[in-house]
XYZ file of C-alpha atoms in Angstrom:
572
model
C 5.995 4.999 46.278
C 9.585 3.682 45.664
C 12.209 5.543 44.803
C 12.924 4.216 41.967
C 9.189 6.332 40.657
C 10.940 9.401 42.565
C 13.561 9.315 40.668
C 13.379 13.015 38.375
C 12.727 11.930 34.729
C 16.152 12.548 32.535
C 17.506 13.795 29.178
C 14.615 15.625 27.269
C 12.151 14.427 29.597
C 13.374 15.805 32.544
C 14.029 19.305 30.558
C 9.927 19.100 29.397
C 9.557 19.066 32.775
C 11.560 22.056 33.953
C 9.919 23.778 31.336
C 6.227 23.356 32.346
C 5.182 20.708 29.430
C 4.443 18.278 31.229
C 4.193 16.435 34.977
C 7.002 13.957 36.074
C 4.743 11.293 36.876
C 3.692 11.466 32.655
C 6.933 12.503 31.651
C 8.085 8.787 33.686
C 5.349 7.045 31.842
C 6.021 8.617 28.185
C 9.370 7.069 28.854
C 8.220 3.580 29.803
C 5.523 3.580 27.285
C 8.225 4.673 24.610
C 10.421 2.470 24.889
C 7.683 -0.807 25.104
C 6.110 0.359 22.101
C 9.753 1.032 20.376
C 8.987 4.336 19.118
C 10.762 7.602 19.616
C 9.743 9.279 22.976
C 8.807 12.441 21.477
C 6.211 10.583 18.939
C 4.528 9.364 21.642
C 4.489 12.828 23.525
C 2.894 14.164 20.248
C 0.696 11.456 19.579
C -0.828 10.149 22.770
C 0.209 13.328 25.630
C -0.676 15.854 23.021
C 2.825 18.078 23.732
C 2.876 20.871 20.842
C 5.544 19.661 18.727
C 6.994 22.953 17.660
C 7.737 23.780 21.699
C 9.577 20.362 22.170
C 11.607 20.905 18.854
C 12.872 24.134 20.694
C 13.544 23.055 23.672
C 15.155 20.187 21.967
C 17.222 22.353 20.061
C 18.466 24.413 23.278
C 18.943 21.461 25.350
C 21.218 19.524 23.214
C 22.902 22.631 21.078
C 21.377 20.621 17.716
C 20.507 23.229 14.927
C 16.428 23.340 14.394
C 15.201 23.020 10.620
C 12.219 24.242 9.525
C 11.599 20.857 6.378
C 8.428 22.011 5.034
C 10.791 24.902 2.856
C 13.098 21.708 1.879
C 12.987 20.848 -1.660
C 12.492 16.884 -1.301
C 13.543 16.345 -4.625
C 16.963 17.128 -2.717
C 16.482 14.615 -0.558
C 19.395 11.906 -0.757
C 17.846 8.789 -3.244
C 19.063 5.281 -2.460
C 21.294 6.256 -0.039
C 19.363 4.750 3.344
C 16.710 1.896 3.062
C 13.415 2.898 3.605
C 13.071 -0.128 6.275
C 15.626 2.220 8.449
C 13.813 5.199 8.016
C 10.049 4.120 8.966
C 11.876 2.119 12.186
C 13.702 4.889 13.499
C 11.596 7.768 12.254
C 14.594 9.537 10.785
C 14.692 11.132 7.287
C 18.207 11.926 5.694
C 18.201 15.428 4.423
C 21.825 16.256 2.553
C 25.031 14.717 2.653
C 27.851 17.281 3.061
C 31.418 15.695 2.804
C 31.576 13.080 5.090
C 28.857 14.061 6.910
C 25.302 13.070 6.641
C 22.701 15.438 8.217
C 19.465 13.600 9.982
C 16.327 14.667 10.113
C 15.251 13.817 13.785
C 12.648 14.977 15.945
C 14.377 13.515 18.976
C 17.740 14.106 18.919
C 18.136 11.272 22.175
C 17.316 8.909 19.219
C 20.841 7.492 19.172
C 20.052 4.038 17.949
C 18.381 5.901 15.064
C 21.682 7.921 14.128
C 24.054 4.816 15.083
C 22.495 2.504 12.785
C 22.102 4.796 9.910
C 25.972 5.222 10.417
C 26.094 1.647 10.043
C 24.762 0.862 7.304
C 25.978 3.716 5.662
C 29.490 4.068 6.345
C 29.181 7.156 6.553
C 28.815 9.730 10.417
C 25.516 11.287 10.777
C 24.789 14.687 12.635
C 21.488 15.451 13.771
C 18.942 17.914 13.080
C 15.857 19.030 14.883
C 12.691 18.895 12.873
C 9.147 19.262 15.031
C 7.661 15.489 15.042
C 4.343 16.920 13.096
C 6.646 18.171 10.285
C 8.508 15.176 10.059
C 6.221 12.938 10.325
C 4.410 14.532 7.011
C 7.799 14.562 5.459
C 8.362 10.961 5.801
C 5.092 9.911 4.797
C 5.372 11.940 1.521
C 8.709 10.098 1.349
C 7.154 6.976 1.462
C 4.788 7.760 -0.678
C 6.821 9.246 -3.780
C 8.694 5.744 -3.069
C 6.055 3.475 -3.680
C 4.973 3.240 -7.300
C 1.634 2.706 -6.174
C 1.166 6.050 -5.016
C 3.585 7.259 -7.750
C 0.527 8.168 -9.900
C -2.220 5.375 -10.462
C -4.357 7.817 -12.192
C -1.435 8.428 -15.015
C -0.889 4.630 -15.486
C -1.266 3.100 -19.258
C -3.638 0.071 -19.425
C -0.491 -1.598 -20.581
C 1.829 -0.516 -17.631
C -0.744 -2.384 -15.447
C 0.740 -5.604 -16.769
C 3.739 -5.545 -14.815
C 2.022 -5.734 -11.115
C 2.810 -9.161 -9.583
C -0.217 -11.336 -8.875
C 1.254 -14.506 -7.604
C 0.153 -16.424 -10.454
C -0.186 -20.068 -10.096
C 2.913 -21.957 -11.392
C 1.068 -24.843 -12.380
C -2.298 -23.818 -13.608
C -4.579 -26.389 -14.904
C -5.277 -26.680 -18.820
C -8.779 -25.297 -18.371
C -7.620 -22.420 -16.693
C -4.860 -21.887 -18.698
C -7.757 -22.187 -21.730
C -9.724 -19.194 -20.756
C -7.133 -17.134 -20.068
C -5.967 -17.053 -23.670
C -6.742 -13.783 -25.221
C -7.936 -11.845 -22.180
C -5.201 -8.726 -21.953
C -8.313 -6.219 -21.548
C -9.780 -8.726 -18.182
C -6.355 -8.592 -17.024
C -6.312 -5.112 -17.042
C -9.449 -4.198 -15.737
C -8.972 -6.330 -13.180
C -5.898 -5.492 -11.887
C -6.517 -1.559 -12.071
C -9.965 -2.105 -9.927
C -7.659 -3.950 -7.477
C -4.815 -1.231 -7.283
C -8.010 2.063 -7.265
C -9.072 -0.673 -4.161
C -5.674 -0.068 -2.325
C -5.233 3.362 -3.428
C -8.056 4.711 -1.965
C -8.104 2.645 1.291
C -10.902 0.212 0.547
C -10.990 -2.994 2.818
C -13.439 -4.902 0.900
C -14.139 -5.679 -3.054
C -17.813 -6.525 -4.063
C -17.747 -8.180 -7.824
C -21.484 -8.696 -8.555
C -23.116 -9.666 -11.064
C -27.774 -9.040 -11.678
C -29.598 -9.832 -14.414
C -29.567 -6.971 -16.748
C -26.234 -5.194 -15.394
C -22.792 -5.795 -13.322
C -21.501 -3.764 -10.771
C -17.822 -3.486 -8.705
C -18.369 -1.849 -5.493
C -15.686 -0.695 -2.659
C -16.385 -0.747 1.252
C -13.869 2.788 1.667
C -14.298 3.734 5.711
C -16.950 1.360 6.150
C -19.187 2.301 4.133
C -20.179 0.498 0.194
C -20.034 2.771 -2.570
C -20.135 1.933 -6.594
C -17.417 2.624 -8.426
C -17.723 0.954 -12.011
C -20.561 -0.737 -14.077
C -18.639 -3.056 -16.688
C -20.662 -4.816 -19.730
C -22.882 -7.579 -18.049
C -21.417 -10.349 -20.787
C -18.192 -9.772 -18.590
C -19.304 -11.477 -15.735
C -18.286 -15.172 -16.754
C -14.664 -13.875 -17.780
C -14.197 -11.578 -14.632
C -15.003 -14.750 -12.164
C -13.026 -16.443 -14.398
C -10.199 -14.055 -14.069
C -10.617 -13.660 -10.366
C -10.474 -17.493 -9.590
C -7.714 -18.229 -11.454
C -5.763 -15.981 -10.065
C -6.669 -16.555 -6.097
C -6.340 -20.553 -7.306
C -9.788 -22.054 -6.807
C -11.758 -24.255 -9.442
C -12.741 -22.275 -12.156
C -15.170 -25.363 -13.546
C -16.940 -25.048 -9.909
C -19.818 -22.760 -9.894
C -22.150 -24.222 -7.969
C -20.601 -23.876 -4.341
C -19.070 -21.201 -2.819
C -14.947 -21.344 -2.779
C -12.209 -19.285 -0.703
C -9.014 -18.554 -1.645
C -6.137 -15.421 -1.922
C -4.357 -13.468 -3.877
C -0.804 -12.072 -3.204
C -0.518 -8.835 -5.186
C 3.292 -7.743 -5.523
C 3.551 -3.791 -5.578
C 6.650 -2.693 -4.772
C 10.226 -4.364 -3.846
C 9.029 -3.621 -0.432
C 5.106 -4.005 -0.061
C 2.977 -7.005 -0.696
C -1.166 -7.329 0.227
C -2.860 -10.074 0.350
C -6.455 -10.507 -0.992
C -8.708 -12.944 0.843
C -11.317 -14.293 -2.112
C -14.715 -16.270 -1.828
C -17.126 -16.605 -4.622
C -20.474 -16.936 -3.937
C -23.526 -18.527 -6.158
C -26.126 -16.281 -6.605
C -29.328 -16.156 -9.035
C -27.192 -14.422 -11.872
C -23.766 -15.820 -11.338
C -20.953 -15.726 -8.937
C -20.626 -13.015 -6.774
C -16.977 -12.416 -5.761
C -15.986 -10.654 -2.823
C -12.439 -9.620 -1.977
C -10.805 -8.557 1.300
C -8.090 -6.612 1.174
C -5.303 -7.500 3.838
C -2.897 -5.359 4.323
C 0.161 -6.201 6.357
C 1.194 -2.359 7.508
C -2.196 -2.356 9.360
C -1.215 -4.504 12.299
C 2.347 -2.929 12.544
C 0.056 0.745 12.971
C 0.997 1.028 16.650
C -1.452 1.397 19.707
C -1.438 4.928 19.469
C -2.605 5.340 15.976
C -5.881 3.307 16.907
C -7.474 5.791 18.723
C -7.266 4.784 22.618
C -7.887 7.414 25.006
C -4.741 7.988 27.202
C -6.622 5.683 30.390
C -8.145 3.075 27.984
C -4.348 2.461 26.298
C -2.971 2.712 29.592
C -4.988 -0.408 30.961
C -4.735 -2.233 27.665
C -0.619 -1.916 27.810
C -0.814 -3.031 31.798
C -3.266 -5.827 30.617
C -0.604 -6.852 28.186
C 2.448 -6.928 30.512
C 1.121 -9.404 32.633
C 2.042 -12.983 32.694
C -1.439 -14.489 32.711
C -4.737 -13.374 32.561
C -7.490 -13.377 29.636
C -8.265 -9.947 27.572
C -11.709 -9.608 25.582
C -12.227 -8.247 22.651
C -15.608 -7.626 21.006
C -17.396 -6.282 18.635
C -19.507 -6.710 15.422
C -17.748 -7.782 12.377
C -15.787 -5.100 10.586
C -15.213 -3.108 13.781
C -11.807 -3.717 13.270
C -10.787 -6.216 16.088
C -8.099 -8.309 14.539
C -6.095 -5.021 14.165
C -6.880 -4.568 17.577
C -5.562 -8.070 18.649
C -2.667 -8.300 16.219
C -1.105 -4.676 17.644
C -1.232 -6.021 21.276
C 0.754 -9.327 19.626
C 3.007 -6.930 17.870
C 3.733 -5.268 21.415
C 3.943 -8.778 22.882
C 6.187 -10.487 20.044
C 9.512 -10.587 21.655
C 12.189 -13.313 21.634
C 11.807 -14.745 24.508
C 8.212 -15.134 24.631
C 6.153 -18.079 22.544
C 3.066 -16.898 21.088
C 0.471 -19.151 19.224
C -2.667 -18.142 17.520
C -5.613 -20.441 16.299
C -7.352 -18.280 13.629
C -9.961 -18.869 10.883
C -8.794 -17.958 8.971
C -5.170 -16.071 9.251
C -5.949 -12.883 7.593
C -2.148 -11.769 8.097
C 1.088 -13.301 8.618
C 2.998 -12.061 11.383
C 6.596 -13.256 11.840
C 7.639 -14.874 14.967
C 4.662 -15.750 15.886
C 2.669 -19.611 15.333
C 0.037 -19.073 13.301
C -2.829 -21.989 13.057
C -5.556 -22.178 10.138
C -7.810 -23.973 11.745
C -10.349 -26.680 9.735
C -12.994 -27.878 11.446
C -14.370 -30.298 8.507
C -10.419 -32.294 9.116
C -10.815 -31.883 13.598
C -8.901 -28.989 14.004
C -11.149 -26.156 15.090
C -10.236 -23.585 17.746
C -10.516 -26.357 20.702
C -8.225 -28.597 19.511
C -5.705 -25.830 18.205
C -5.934 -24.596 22.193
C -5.400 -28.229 23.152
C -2.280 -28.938 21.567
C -0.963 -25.048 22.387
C -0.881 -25.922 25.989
C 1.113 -28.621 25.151
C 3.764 -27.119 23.399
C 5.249 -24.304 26.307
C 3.375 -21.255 25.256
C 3.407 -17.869 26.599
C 0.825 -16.228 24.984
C -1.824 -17.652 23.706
C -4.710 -15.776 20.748
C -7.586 -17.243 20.449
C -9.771 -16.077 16.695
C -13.249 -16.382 18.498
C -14.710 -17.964 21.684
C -17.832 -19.825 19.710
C -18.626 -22.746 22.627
C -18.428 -23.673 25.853
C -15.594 -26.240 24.941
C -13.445 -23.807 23.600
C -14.574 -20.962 26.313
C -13.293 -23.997 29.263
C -10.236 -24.450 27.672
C -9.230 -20.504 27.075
C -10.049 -20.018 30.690
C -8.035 -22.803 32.242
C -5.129 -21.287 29.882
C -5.335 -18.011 31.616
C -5.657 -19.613 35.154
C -2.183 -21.703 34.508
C 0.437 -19.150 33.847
C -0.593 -18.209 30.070
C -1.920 -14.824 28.908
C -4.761 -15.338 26.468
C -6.356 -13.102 23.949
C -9.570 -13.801 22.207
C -12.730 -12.092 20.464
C -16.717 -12.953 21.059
C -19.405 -11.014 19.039
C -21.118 -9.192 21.581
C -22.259 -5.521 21.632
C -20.552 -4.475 24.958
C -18.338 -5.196 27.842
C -20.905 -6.450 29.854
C -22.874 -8.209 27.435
C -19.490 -10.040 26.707
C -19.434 -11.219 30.380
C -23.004 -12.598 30.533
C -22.875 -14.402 27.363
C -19.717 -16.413 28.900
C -22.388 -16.981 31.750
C -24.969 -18.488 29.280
C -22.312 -20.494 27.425
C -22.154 -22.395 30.785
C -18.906 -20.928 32.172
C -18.674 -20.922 35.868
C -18.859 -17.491 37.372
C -15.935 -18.001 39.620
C -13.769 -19.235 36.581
C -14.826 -16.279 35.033
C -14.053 -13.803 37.623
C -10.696 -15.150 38.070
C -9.403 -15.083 34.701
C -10.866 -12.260 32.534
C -8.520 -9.145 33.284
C -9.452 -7.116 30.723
C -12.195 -6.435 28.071
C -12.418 -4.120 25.193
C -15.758 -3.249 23.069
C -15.194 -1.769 19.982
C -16.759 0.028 16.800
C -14.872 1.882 13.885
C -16.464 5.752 13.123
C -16.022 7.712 10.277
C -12.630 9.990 10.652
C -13.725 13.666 10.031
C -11.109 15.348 7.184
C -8.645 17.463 8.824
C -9.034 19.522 5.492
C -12.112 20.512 4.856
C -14.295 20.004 8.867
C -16.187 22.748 9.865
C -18.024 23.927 12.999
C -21.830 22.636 13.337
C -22.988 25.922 14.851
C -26.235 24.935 14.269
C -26.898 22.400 17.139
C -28.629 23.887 20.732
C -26.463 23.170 23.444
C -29.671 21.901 25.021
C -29.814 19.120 22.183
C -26.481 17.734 22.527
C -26.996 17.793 26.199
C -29.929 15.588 25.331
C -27.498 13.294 23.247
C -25.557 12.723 26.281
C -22.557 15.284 26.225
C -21.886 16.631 29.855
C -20.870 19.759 30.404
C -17.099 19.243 30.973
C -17.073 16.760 27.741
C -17.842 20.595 25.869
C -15.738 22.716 27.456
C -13.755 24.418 25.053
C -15.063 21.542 22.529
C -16.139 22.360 18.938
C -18.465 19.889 17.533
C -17.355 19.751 13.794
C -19.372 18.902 10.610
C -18.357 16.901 7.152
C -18.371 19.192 4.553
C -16.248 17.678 1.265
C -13.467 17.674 -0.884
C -10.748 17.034 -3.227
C -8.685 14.940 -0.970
C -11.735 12.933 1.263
C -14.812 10.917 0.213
C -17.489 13.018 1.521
C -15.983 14.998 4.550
C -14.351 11.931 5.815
C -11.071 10.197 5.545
C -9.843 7.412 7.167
C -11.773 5.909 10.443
C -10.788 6.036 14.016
C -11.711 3.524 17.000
C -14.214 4.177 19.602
C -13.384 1.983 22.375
C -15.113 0.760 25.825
C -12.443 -0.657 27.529
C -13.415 -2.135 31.133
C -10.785 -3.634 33.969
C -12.293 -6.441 36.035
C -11.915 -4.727 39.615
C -12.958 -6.522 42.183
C -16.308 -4.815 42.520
C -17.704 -6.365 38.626
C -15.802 -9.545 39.910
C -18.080 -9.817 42.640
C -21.525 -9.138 40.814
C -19.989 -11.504 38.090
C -19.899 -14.453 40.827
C -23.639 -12.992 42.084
C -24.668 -13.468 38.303
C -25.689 -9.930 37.813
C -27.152 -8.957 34.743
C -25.325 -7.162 31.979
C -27.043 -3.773 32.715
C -25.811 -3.901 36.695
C -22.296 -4.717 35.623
C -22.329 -1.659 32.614
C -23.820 0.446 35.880
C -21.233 -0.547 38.051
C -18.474 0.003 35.007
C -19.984 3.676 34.497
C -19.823 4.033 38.261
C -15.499 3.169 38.139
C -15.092 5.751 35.484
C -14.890 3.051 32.388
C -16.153 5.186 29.381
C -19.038 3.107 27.836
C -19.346 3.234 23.663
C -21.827 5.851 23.639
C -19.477 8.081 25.784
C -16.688 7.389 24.483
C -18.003 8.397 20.694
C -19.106 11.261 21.965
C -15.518 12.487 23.747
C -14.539 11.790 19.963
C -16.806 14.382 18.673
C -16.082 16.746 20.961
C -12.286 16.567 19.890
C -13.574 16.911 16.670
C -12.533 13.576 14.944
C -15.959 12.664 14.174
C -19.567 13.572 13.599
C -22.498 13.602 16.000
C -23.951 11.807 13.045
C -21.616 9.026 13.126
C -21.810 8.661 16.788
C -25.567 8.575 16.018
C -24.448 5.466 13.799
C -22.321 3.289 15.148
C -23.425 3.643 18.957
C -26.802 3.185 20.761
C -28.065 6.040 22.832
C-alpha cells in the first residue's frame, strides 16, 4: 500500500469517518468515484454507500458552522423564478431557496460543493451562502422543481385539445404536395395524435404500438416493460393516423407496401427535446406503426441510478479507466443495454479522449462523441465503420453489436492495439457471451487477451416505494428453494405489489439486474482450454461474480422487486 492510499480522507470525508459512518478505505473511494462521475460526494454516499442522509446533513452542519434547513416545510412557490437556469441547478445539484439583499441562500447538501456555489455566483452576479439540506430532501425538492418547470408535467391531464397544437413536431419544411393534401382538414388527427404521444412520455412508456385489425384499432404503450392498451379509436381512422404518423417522421406516405423507418423530434420545452424512432409495418389490415421513444436524459442518468451493486459498479468504473481492453455487454433486446453503454461513454467523454461509435441505428445523439449510422445496403456496416475508426486516432471505440466473425476480428485487434472497445452480442449470460465468440471462429487466445470485462443484463419491474408491502405469506423453506441463502435474508423483507394512485399496478419505474464478470486469469485459462459455458459460469460463481438469478434475488431481498419478477426475467 502507498502512502498516497494512507493518506486520512479530508474535509467531510474525513469527519464521516471520525464519526463512525463510514471506513477510510470507502470514504477514499466515495471521493475518487465522486469526482469521476462529477457528482456531489455526498450523492454518491447516499446513493451507492447507503450513508443516512439526515446524519451527514448534521454532521455537515457542525463541521462547517452552515445553518441546516429542514425544505420539505418550504413553500416552493417561494422559491426564486428565473433567477438561476435550470441547466445549473440539475449540474450542481443546488436549489436556490430566497434571496435576501445581496445575498442568495443555496440549497446544498454538500456544503464542500464550491464549484456549485462559485458558478451560481457567476452567473448571477450576485454572492451565495450555503445551506444544509439532507441529499434525500433535496433531491425530491429539485425534482419537483423540475417538474413544475416543464410544461409537460405542468398538467397534461388539464390540457385543451386545442392547447395541444402548440407542441413542436419538427415538421418537414418541404413536404410533398400529397402529403401536404391529406393533411388538409385533419385538426382532430393532429390532436389525437399528439396527446397519445405526450400520455406516452408522461407516463414513462418506451415504446408506441399503432395497430390497426379488421373490425377495430388499438394504441398500446410498453410502460416498465410490459404492453398495456390504452385507447381504441374508430377503425376508419387507421388510413389518416398512418397518414399522420408518416408525415410527420418524413417517410412516403404513397408507400404502403414495404416497411419504412424514420423519426420524429417532438419539441416540449425550451429545454427538453425526444426523439421518436418510427417504422411502419404492412400487415393484413394496414400499417402497423410502432414508435420508440428516445429520450436523451436517459443516458445522462448516471451509473448509480442503474442499479449496480457497489462490487459490480466498482469493476465496471475500473473496466472503464483503462486504456485498452474490450467490455461486453449482453442481453435480450429491451434489457436496456444502450443505456448501459451510453453511461459508461458519458463517464468516458472527456476532451482529450476520441470516441467513435458505429451504431444501427443511433438511437441518441451524444455530443462530443462520433456517431456512425451505419448502412449496410451502401457498404458501411459495423466492419467497415471499425475499419476506418482505427484509422482516424481513436481512443475509445463502441461497437452497436458484434454480428460476425469479421466484425468480432476487427473489435478484438482494436482492443489488443491500445484502444478500449465497447460492444453488445445477444446472448443470455456472461459465459454464454464467451462461447458464442468461440463458435463465431474467434481464437481463444485472442479472446482471452482482450475481453476485460462482461456485463449480462435484464430490466425488472421497480416495486412502488408507495404502496409495497411485506409477502408474509412465503415459507422460508420455499424461498430457500428459489435460491435465497441465508445471509441474502438476513434482516431482508421480501415485499409484494399491491397498487395505487401514483404506480401502474404496484410498480413504477424498472431497475437493472446485472451479472457482471472480470476475466481473471482463472476463466482466461478455461477460455484458451475451450471450456464450455457452464464450467466458465461455475468457475465465475466460484470468484464471487453474482450470476442473474442471484443477483435478482439480492434485489428482492432489498425490496426493489418481486419474487415474481425475478421469477420473470431470470432462469432458475
Amino acid at each position: 500500500m502507498n502512502e498516497q492510499t494512507k493518506t486520512p480522507p479530508s474535509g467531510l470525508a474525513g469527519r464521516l469517518v471520525i464519526e463512525g459512518l463510514i471506513d477510510a478505505d470507502d470514504a477514499r473511494f466515495a471521493q475518487q468515484s465522486a469526482v469521476d462521475q462529477r457528482i456531489p460526494l455526498v450523492t454518491y454516499l447516499v446513493e451507492s454507500a447507503n450513508v443516512e442522509s439526515s446524519r451527514i446533513a448534521q454532521i455537515a452542519s457542525q463541521e462547517f458552522g452552515a445553518p441546516r434547513f429542514d425544505i420539505s416545510a418550504f413553500d416552493k412557490e417561494q422559491l426564486p423564478e428565473g433567477l438561476v437556469e435550470p441547466e445549473l441547478i440539475t449540474k450542481h445539484h443546488a436549489l436556490p431557496l430566497f434571496h435576501r439583499g445581496k445575498r442568495l441562500f443555496i440549497a446544498v447538501s454538500d456544503p464542500t460543493n464550491l464549484a456549485a456555489l462559485d458558478e451560481i455566483k457567476f452567473h448571477t452576479g450576485i454572492s451565495t451562502e450555503p445551506i444544509i439540506v439532507d441529499e434525500t430532501s433535496l433531491s425530491r425538492a429539485i425534482a419537483e422543481w423540475i417538474e413544475g418547470q416543464d410544461t409537460l408535467s405542468g398538467g397534461l391531464e388539464d390540457l385543451e385539445a386545442g392547447e395541444l397544437d402548440g407542441i413542436d413536431v419538427g415538421e418537414p419544411e418541404n413536404p410533398n404536395k400529397e402529403a401536404d393534401d391529406a393533411a388538409i382538414d385533419e385538426t382532430p388527427i393532429v390532436r389525437f395524435v399528439n396527446k397519445v404521444l405526450l400520455d406516452a412520455i408522461r407516463q414513462g412508456a418506451s415504446d408506441i404500438h399503432f395497430e390497426p385489425y379488421e373490425k377495430d384499432y388499438r394504441v398500446r404503450f410498453r410502460t416498465d416493460g410490459m404492453l398495456q392498451e390504452v385507447v381504441r379509436p374508430p377503425r376508419n381512422l387507421a388510413p389518416r393516423l398512418s397518414a399522420r404518423l408518416k408525415v410527420m417522421s418524413q417517410m412516403d406516405i404513397s408507400e404502403r407496401r414495404i416497411p419504412q423507418d424514420g423519426r420524429i423530434q417532438m419539441k416540449l420545452t425550451k429545454n427538453r427535446n425526444i426523439d421518436f424512432r418510427v417504422n411502419t409495418l404492412p400487415t393484413l389490415f394496414g400499417e402497423k406503426i410502432v414508435l420508440r421513444i428516445l429520450d436523451p436524459t436517459s443516458a445522462q442518468m448516471g451509473i448509480d441510478a442503474l442499479g449496480y451493486e457497489p462490487d459490480q459498479k466498482k469493476m465496471y468504473m475500473r473496466a472503464l479507466d483503462q486504456p485498452q481492453g474490450m467490455i461486453l455487454v449482453t442481453g435480450p433486446t429491451g434489457s436496456g443495454k444502450t443505456v448501459s453503454l451510453y453511461t459508461g461513454l458519458n463517464i468516458l467523454n472527456e476532451p482529450h479522449r476520441n470516441i467513435s461509435t458505429a451504431e444501427d441505428p443511433v438511437e441518441i445523439n451524444l455530443s462530443g462523441i462520433n456517431q456512425v449510422h451505419v448502412n449496410p445496403r451502401v457498404g458501411l456496416g459495423f466492419a467497415e465503420a471499425l475499419r476506418s475508426f482505427l484509422r482516424q486516432d481513436p481512443d475509445v471505440i463502441m461497437v452497436g453489436e458484434i454480428r460476425d466473425l469479421e466484425t468480432a476480428e476487427i473489435a478484438i485487434k482494436a482492443a489488443q492495439t491500445g484502444h478500449l472497445v465497447l460492444s453488445t452480442l445477444h446472448t443470455n449470460s456472461a459465459a454464454e457471451t464467451i462461447t458464442r465468440l468461440l463458435n463465431m471462429g474467434v481464437p481463444a487466445f485472442n479472446l482471452a487477451t482482450s475481453v476485460s470485462l462482461i456485463i449480462a443484463q435484464r430490466l425488472a419491474r421497480r416495486l412502488c416505494k408507495e404502496c409495497k408491502v411485506p409477502a408474509d405469506h412465503i415459507p422460508h423453506e420455499v424461498l430457500l428453494e428459489q435460491g435465497f441463502t441465508e445471509e441474502m435474508l438476513h434482516g431482508a423483507t421480501i415485499m409484494k405489489a399491491v397498487g395505487c394512485d401514483k404506480c401502474s399496478d404496484g410498480f413504477k419505474g424498472r431497475v437493472g439486474v446485472y451479472e457482471v464478470v472480470r476475466i481473471t486469469q482463472s476463466i482466461a485459462n478455461l477460455v484458451m482450454t475451450n471450456a464450455n459455458s457452464m464450467e466458465i459460469a461455475r468457475q465465475a460463481r466460484q470468484e464471487g461474480f453474482h450470476d442473474l438469478r442471484s443477483a435478482a434475488l439480492l434485489k428482492a431481498a432489498q425490496g426493489l422487486i418481486t419474487l415474481e419478477e425475478v421469477n420473470r426475467v431470470t432462469i432458475d
